Coordinates of C-alpha atoms and ligand atoms in Angstrom, one line a residue:
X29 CA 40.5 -102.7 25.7
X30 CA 40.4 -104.5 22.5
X31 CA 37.3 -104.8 19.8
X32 CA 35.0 -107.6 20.2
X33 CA 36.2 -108.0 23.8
X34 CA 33.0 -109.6 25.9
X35 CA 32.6 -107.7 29.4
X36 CA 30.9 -106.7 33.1
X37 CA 29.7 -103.2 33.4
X38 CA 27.4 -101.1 35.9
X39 CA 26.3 -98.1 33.9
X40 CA 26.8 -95.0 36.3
X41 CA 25.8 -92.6 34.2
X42 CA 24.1 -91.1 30.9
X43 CA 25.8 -89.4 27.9
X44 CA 24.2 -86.7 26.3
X45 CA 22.7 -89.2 23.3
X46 CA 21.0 -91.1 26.3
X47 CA 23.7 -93.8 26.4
X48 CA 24.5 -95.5 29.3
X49 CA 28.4 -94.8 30.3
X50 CA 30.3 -97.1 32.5
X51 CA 33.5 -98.0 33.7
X52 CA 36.0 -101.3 32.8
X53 CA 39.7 -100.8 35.1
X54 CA 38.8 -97.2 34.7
X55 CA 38.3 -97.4 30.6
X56 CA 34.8 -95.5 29.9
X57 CA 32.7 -97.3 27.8
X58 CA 29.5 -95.7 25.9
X59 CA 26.5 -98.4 26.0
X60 CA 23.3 -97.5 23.9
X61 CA 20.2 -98.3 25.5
X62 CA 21.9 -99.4 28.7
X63 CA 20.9 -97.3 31.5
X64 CA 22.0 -96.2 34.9
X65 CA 22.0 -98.8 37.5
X66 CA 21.7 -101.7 34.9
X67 CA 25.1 -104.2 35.0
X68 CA 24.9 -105.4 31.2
X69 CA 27.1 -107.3 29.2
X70 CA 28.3 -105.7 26.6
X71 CA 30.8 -106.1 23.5
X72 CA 33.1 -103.8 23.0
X73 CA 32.6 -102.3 19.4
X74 CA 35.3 -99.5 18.6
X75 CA 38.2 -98.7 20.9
X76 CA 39.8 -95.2 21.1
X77 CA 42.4 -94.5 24.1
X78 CA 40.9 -93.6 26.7
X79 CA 37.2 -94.5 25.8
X80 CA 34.9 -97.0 23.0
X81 CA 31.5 -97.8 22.0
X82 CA 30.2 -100.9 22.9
X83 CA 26.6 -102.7 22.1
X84 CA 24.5 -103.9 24.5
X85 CA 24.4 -108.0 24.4
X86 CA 22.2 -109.0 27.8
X87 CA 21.4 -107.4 30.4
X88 CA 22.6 -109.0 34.0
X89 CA 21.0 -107.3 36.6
X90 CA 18.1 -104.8 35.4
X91 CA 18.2 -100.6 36.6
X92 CA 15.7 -100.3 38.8
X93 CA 14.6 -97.3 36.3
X94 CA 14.1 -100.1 33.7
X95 CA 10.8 -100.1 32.3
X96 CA 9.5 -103.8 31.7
X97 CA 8.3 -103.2 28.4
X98 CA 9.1 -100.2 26.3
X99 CA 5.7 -99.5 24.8
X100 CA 6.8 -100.3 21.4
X101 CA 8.6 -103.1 20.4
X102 CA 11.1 -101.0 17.9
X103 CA 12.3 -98.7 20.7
X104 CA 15.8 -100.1 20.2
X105 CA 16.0 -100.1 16.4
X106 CA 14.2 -96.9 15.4
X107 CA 16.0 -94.1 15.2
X108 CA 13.4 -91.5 17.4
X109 CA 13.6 -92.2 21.1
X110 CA 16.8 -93.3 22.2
X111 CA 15.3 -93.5 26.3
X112 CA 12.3 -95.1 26.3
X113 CA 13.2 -97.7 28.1
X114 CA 13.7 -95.4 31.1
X115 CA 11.1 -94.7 33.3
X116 CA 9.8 -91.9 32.6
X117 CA 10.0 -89.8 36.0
X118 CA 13.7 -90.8 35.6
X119 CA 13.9 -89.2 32.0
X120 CA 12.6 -86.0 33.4
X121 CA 15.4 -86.3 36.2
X122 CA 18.2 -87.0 33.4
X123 CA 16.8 -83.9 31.6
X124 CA 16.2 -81.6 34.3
X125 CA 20.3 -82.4 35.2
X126 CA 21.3 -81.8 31.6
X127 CA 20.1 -78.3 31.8
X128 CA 21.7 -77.6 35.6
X129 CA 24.7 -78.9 34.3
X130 CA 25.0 -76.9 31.5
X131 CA 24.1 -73.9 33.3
X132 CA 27.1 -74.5 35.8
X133 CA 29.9 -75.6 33.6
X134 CA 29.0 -73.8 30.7
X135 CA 27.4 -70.7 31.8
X136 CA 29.7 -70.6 35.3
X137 CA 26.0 -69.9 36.9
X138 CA 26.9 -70.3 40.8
X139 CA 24.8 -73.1 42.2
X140 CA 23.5 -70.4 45.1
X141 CA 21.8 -68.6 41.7
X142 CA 20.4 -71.4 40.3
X143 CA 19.1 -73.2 43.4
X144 CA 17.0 -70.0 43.9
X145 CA 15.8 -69.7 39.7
X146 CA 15.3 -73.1 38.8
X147 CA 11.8 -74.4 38.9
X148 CA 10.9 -78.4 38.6
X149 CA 11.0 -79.5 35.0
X150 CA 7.3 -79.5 33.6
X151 CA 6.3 -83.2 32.4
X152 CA 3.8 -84.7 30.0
X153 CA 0.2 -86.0 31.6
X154 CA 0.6 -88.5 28.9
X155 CA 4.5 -89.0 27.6
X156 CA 3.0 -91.2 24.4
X157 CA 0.8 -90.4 21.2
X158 CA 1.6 -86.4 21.7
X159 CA 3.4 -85.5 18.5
X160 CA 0.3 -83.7 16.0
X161 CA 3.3 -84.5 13.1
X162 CA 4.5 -87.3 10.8
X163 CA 6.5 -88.2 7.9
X164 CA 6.6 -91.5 6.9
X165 CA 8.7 -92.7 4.3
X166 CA 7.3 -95.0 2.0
X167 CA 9.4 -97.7 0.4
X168 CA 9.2 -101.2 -0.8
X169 CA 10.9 -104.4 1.2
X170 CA 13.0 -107.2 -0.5
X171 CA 9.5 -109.3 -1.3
X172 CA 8.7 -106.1 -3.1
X173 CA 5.6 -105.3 -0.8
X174 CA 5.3 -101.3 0.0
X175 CA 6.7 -100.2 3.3
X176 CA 6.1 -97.4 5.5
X177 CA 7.5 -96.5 8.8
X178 CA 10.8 -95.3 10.0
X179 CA 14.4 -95.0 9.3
X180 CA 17.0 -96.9 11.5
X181 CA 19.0 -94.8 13.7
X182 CA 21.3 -92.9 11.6
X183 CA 20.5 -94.3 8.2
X184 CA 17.9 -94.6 5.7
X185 CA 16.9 -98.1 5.6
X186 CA 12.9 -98.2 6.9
X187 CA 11.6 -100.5 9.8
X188 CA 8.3 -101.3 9.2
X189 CA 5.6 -100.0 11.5
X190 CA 2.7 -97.9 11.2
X191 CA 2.0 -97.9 14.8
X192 CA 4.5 -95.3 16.5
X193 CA 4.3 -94.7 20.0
X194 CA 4.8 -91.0 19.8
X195 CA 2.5 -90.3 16.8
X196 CA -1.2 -90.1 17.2
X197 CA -3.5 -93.2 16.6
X198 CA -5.1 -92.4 13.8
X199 CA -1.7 -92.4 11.5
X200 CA -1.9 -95.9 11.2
X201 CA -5.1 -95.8 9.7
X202 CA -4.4 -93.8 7.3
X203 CA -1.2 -95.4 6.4
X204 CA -2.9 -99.2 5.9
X205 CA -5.0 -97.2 3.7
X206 CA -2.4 -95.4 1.6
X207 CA -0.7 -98.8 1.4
X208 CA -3.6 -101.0 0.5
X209 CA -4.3 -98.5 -2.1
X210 CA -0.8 -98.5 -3.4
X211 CA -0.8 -102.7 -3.9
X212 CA -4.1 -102.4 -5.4
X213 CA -3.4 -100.0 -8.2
X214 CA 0.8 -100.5 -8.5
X215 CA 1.4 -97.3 -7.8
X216 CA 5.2 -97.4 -6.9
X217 CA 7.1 -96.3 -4.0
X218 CA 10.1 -94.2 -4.7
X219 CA 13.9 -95.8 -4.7
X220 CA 16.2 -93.1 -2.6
X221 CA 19.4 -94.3 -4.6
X222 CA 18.0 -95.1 -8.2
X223 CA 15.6 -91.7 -8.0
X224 CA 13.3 -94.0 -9.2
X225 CA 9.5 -94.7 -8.0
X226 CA 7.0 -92.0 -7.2
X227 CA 6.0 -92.1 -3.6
X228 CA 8.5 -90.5 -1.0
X229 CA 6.7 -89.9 2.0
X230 CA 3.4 -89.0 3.9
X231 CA 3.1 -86.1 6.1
X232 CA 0.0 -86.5 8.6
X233 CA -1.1 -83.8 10.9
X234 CA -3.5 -83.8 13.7
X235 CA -5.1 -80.4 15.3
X236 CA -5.4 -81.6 19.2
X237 CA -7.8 -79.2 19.6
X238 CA -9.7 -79.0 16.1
X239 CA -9.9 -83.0 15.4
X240 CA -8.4 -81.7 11.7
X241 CA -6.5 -83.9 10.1
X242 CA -4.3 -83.3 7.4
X243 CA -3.0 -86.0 4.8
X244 CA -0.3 -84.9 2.3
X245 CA 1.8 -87.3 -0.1
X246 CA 5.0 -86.3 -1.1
X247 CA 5.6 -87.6 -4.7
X248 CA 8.4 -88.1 -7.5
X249 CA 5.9 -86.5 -10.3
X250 CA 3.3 -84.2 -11.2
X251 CA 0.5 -86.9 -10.7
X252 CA -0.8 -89.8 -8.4
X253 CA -2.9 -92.3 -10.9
X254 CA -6.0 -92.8 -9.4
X255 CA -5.4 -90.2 -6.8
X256 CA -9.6 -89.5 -6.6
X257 CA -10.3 -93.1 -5.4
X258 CA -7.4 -92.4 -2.4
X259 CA -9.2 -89.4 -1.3
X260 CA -12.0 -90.3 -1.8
X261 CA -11.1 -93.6 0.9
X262 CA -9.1 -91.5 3.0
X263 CA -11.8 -88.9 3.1
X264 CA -14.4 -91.0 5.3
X265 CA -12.0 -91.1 7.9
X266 CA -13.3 -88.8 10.9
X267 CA -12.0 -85.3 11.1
X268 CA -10.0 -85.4 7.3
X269 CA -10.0 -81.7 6.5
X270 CA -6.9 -81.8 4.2
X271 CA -5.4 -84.0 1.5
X272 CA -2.8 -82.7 -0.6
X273 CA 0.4 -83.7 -2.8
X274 CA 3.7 -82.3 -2.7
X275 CA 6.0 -82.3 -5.3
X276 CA 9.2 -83.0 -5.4
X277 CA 11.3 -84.3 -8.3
X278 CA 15.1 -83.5 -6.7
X279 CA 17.3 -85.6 -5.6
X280 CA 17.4 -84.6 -1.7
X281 CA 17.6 -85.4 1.8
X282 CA 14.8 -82.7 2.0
X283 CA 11.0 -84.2 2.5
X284 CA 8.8 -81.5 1.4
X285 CA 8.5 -80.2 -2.0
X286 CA 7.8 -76.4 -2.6
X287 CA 4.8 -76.9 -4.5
X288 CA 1.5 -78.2 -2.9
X289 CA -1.7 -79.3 -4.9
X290 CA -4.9 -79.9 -3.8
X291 CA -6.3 -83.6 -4.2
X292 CA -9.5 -83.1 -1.4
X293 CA -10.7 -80.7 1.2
X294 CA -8.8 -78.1 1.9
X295 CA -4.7 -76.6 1.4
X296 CA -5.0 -76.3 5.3
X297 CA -5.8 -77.8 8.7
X298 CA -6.4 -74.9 11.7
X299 CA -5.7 -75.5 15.5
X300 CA -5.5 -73.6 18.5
X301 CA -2.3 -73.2 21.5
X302 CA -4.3 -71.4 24.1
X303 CA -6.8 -69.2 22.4
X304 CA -4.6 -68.1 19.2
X305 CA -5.8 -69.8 16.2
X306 CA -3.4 -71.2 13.8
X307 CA -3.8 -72.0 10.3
X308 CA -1.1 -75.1 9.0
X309 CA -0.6 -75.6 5.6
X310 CA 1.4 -78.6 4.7
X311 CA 4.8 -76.5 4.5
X312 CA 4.3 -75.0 7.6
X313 CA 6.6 -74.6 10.5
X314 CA 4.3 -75.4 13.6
X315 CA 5.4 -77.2 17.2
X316 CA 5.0 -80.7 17.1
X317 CA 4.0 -81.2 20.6
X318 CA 1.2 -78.4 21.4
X319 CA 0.3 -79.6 25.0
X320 CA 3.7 -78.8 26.1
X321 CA 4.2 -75.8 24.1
X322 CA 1.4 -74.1 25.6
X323 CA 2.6 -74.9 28.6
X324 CA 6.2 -73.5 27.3
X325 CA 4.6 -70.1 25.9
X326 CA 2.5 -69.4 28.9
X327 CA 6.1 -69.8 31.3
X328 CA 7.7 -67.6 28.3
X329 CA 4.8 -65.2 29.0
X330 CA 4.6 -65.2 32.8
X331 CA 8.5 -64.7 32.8
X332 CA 7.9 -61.5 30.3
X333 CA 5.6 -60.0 33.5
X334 CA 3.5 -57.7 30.6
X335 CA 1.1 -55.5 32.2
X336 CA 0.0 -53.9 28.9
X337 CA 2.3 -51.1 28.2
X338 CA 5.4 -53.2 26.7
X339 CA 7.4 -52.7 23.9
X340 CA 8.1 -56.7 23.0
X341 CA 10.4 -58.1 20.7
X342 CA 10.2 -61.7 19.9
X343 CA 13.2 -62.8 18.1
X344 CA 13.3 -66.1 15.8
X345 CA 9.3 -65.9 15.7
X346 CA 8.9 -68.6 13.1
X347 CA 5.0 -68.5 12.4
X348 CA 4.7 -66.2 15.5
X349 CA 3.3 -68.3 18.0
X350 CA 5.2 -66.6 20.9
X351 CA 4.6 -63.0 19.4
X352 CA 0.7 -63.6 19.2
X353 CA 0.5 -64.7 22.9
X354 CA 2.6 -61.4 23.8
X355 CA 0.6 -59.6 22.0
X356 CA -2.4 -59.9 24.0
X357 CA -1.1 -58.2 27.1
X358 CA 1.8 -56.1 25.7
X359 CA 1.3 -52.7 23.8
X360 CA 3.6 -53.3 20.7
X361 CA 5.2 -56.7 19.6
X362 CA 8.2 -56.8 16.9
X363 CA 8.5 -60.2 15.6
X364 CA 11.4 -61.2 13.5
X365 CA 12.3 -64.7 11.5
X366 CA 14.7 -65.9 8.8
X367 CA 12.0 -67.6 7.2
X368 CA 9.8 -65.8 4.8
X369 CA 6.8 -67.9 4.4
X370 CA 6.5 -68.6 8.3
X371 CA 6.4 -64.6 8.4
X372 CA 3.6 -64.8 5.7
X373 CA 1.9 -67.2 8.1
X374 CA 2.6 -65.1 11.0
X375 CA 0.6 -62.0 9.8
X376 CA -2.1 -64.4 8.6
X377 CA -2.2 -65.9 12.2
X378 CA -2.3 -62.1 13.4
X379 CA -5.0 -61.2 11.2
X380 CA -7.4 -64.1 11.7
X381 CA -6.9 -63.6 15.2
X382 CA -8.0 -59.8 14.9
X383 CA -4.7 -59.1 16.5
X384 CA -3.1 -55.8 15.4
X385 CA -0.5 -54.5 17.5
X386 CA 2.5 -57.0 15.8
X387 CA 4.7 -56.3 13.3
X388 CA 6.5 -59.1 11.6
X389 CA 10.1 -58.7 10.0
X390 CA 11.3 -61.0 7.7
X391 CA 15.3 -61.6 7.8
X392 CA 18.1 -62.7 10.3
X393 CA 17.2 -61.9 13.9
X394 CA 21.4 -60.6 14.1
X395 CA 20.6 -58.6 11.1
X396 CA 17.7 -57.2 11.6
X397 CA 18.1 -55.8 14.9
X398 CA 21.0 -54.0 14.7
X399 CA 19.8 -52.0 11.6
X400 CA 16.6 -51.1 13.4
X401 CA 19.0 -49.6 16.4
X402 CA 21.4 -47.8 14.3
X403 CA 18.3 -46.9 12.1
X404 CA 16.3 -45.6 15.3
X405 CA 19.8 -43.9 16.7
X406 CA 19.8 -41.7 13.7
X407 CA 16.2 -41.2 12.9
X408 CA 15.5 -39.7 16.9
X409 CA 18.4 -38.9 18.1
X410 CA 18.4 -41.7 21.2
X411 CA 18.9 -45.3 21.3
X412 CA 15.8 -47.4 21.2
X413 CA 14.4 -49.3 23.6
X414 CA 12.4 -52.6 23.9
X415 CA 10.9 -53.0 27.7
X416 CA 11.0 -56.7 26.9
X417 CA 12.9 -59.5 24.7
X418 CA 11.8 -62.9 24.0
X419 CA 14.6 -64.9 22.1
X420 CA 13.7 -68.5 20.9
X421 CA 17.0 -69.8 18.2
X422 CA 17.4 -72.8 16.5
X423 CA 20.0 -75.2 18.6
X424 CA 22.8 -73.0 18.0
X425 CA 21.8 -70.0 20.1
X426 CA 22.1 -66.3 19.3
X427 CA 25.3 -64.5 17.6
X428 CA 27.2 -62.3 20.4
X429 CA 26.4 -59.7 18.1
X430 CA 22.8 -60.0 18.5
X431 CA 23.4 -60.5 22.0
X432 CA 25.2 -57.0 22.7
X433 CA 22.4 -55.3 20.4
X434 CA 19.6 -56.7 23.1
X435 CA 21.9 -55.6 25.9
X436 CA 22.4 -52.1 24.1
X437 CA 18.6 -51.9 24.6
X438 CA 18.2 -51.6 27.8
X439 CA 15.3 -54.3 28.3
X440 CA 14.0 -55.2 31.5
X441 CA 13.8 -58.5 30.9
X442 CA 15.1 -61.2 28.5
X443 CA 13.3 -64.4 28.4
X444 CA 15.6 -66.9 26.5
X445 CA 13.5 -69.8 25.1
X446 CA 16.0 -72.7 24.0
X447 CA 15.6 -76.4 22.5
X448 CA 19.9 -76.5 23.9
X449 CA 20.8 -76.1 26.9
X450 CA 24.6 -75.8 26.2
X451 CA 24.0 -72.9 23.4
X452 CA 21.5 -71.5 26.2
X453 CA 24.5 -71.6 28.8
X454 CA 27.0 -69.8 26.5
X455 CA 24.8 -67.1 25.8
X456 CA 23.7 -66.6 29.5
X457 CA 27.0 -66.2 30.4
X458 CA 27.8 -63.5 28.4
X459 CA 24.5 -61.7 29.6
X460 CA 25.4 -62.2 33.0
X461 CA 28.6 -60.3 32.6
X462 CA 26.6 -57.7 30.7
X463 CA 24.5 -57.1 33.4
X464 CA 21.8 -58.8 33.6
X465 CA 21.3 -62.2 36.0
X466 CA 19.3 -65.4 36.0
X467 CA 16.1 -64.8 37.6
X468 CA 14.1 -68.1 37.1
X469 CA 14.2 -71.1 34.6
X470 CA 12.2 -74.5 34.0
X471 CA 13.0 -77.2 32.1
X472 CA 9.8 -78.3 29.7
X473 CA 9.5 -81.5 28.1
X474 CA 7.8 -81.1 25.0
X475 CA 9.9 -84.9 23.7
X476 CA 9.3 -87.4 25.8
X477 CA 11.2 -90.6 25.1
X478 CA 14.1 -88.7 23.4
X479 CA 17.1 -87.1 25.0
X480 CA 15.8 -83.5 24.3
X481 CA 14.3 -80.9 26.4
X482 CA 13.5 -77.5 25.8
X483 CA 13.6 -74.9 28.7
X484 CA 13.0 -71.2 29.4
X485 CA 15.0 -69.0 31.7
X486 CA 14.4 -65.2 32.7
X487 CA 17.4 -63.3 32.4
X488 CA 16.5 -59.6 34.7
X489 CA 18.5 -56.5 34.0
X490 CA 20.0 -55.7 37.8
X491 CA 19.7 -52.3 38.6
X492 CA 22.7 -50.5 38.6
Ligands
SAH1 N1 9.0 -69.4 18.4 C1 8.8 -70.0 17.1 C2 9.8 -71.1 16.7 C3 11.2 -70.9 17.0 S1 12.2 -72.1 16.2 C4 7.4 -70.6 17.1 O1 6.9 -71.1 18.1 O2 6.9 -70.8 16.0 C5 13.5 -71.1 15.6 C6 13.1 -70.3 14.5 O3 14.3 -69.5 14.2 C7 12.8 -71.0 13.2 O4 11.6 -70.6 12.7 C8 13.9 -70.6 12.2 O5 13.5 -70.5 10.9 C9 14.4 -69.3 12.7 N2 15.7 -68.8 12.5 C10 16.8 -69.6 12.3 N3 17.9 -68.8 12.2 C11 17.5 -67.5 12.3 C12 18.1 -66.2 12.3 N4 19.4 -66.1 12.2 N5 17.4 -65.1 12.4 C13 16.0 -65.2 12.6 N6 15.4 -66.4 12.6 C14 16.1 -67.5 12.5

């Protein structure tokens, strides 16, 4: 296969990036935004041995998964979903197979075992407008008008559009404001590779529940001229709670500054998951989707079968979402989390939900832990116990040290929440061969549109 070569393809399958993969004379060929069941043409773009990249030039005969029109006409160039151009009921399939998969090659989970655990993936009601979070990126096109909307896949250039699929509807509202306001009053929008300009970004929030909205520019300075006329404009719009500025004068990758003043309202917008309320400053860790996530937490907490008496730990809490819901029907909760201002959120969260039976630790979950055991060994004389332990890491899953420290603990049950399912896999295959097997598992989508899927498995000590 040579570069620039025009060819036929069928795409037979899907890569974990949500490229379509297909076959030339037995040379595998990764296609993105072809998908299964389409025959494309395609043009061959880099060619290694045995595989190469190719782009998508017209497609021949259309999957029958094929969506007619992706809801937004960017889908291809912006850099967020990579599958909406796949029915959805299909992306659910492709994730639902990415997390069997795993399970079986990675975590050498028997298909017998998983045929009776696995439970069907939980979809969206409505796979668009479900993300309550933003951050725009303001910048200035080569007419010199201020832009806003997102990068292009794996770069930083911005497409224009204030009208993302994903996001709620009110975002581009508030946008066309912030922009109008911007031409009106020359306020500058900042230059990533001359640090130069002073508006980076906006961050918009939405409480589903509450109707709260949150505003909050990120800026190169200490001040936004004219700042009072802004809120002031953005302030009529229904439900504004919260308009803020964030400061940050580095030269970073990072969004947020660490320091937040208040231009209007208030420093925070509250929502509710279930019946816990939350309070979300702008710097706040808080999930992005919270349909789904209820939907997520209440699996998490069915699978941690409480009946009031539990000792719970809930490891990677973040802002304790998981812990509080725990908390409810357990008798004790531990939370722990790298984070320290997520933990000062947590026991916030705790207190304005008059909970009082959690106890947050700030520090790393694989730290933590094991100094509470060998603490507890030498303090009573016995190893400690947790009756149950919820796990929830970042994408690269839990150290084996942790992992042995859980199993040393004798819980019942483990109930592994995880946003990858290969890390997942790893990790329940050493539990397995500790002792403890895959009870049940479901896939939740809480991305729709994108090639990631969370899921939550229950991992039950067998008696011995
Ligand atoms: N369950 C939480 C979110 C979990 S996301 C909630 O719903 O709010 C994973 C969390 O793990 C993040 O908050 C991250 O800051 C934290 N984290 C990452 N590495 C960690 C470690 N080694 N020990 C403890 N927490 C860690």
């Amino acid at each position: 296969m040579q570069k620039n070569e025009l060819v036929t393809v069928t795409i037979e399958d899907i890569g974990i990036n949500g490229e379509g993969i297909g076959k030339v004379d037995g040379y595998t060929l990764f296609i993105k935004d072809a998908i299964i069941g389409d025959v494309v043409e395609a043009k061959v773009m880099k060619a290694k041995k045995n595989y190469g990249y190719a782009r998508l030039m017209n497609i021949l005969t259309p999957s029958p998964y094929r969506v007619k029109q992706p809801k937004c006409p960017m889908a291809r160039k912006c850099g967020g979903c990579q599958i909406q151009e796949m029915e959805y009921d299909r992306q659910l399939a492709f994730k639902e197979d990415k997390i069997r998969g795993n399970l079986m090659r990675i975590g050498e989970v028997p298909a017998e075992v998983l045929d009776q655990a696995m439970e069907p993936i939980v979809g969206m009601d409505n796979p668009f407008h479900y993300r309550n979070k933003a951050q725009f990126p303001i910048g200035t096109d080569k007419e010199g008008h201020i832009i806003t909307g997102f990068y292009a896949g794996r770069t930083h250039s911005i497409i224009p559009n204030t009208d993302c699929a994903l996001g709620v509807e009110v975002n581009e509202i508030i946008l066309k404001q912030i922009l109008a306001f911007m031409e009106e009053y020359k306020i500058s929008a900042y230059d990533e590779t001359e640090h130069k300009g002073l508006v980076r970004h906006v961050l918009i929030r939405y409480g589903f529940v509450t109707k709260e909205i949150m505003v909050c520019l990120v800026i190169n300075g200490n001040h936004l001229p004219h700042g009072d006329i802004l809120a002031e404009r953005l302030a009529k719009i229904e439900g504004m709670t919260s308009i803020t500025l964030s400061i940050n004068k580095e030269k970073t990758n990072v969004i947020m500054g660490s320091q937040i003043e208040p231009l209007w309202g208030k420093t925070y917008i509250t929502d509710y998951i279930g019946n816990i309320k939350y309070q979300i400053s702008p710097l706040s860790f808080y999930q992005v989707n919270p349909v789904q996530t209820e939907k997520l937490y209440g699996l998490a907490l069915e699978y941690a079968g409480l009946t009031g008496k539990e000792t719970v730990w809930d490891l990677y809490c973040g802002i304790g979402t998981i812990s509080l819901f725990l908390a409810q029907k357990a008798k004790e909760v531990y939370g722990v989390e790298i984070v320290p201002q997520a933990i000062e959120d947590a026991r916030n969260n705790a207190k304005i939900n008059g909970i009082e039976n959690a106890r947050f630790y700030v520090g790393k979950a694989e730290e933590v832990l094991p100094e509470y055991y060998a603490q507890y060994e030498k303090e009573h004389g016995k190893k400690a116990h947790a009756d149950v332990i919820v796990v929830d890491p970042p994408r690269k899953g839990c150290e084996e040290s942790l992992l042995q420290t859980m199993v040393d603990m004798e819980p019942d049950r483990i109930v592994y929440v995880s946003c990858d399912s290969a890390t997942l896999a790893r990790d329940v295959k050493f539990l397995r061969e500790k002792g403890y097997e895959l009870a049940r598992g479901r896939g939740v989508d809480q991305f729709g549109h994108t090639v990631h899927v969370e899921c939550v498995v229950l991992m039950s000590r067998v008696e011995k």
